Tab-separated table of C-alpha atoms in Angstrom:
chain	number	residue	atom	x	y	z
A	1	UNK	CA	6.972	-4.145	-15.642
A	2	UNK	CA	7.299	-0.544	-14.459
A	3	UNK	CA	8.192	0.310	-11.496
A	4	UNK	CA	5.406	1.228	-8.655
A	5	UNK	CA	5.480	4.614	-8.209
A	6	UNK	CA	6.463	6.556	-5.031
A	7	UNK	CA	2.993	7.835	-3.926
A	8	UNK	CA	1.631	4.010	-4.497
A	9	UNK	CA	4.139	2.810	-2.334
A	10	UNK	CA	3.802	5.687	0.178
A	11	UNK	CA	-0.284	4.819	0.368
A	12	UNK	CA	0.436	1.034	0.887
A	13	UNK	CA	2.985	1.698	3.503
A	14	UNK	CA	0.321	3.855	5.459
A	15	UNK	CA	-2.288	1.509	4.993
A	16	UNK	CA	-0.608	-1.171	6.262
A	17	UNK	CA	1.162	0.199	9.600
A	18	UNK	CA	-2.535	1.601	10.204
A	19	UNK	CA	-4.536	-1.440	9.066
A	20	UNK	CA	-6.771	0.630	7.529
A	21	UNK	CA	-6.842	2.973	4.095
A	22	UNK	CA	-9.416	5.391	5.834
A	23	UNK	CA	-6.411	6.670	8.842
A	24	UNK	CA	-3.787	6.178	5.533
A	25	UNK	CA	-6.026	8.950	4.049
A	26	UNK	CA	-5.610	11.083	7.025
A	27	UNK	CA	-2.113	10.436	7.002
A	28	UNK	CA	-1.583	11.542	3.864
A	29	UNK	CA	-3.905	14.514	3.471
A	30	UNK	CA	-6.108	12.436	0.496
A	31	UNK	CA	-9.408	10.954	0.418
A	32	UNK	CA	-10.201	7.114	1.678
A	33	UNK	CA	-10.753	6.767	-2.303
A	34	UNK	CA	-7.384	7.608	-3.301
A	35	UNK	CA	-5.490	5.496	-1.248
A	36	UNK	CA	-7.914	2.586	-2.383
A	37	UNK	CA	-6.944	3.449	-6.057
A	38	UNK	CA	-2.934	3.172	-5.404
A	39	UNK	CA	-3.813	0.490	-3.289
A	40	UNK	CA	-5.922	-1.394	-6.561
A	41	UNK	CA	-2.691	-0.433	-9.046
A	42	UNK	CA	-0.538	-1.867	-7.312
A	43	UNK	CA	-2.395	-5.014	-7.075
A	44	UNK	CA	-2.940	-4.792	-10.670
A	45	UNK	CA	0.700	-4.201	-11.199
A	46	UNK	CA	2.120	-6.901	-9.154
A	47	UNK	CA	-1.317	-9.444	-10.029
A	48	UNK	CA	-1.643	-10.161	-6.701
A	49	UNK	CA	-3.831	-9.043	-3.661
A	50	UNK	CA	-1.738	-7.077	-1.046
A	51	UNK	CA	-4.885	-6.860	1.492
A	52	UNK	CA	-7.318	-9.090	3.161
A	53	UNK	CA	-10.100	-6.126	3.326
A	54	UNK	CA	-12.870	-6.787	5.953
A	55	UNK	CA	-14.977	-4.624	8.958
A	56	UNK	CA	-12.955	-1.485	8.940
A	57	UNK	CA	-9.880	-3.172	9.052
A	58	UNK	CA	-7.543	-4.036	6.430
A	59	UNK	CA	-4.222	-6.637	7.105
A	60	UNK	CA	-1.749	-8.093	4.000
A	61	UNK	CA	-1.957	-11.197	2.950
A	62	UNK	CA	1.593	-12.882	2.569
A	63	UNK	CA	2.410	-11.119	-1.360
A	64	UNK	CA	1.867	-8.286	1.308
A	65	UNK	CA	4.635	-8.607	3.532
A	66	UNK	CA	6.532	-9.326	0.671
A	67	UNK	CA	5.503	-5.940	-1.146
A	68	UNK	CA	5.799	-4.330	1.925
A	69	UNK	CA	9.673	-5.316	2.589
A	70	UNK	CA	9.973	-4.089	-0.937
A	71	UNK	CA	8.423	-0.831	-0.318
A	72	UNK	CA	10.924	-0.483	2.894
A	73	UNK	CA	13.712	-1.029	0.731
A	74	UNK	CA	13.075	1.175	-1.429
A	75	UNK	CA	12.495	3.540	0.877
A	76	UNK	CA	16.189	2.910	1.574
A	77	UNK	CA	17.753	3.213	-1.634
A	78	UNK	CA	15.628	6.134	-2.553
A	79	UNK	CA	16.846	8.285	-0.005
């Protein structure tokens, strides 16, 4: 499986300290659409869903917080 890539992980982190892919966007100077798309890859990639998407609002389901610790430490070893 290839790894998720940098701007994937960058959209998911955004999305989920805001709670929402619409201030991600803002965040990180792209459309609501784009971060939707990273958001849908990585689900694809890791065959799980990452959000529970509902009224605005978006929060991670528990393969979430487990992507999300993921994305942190990568973060880490990245820089």
């Amino acid at each position: 499986t290839p790894r998720p890539t940098t701007v994937a992980l960058e959209a998911f982190e955004s999305a989920a300290r805001h709670g929402s892919f619409t201030r991600a966007a803002t965040e990180l100077h792209v459309t609501q659409g784009a971060v939707s798309r990273q958001i849908r890859q990585l689900e694809e990639q890791f065959n799980t869903r990452l959000f529970d998407r509902g009224h605005g609002r978006v929060t991670l389901t528990a393969a979430g917080t487990v992507a999300l610790e993921f994305a942190e430490r990568s973060a880490l070893i990245d820089n």
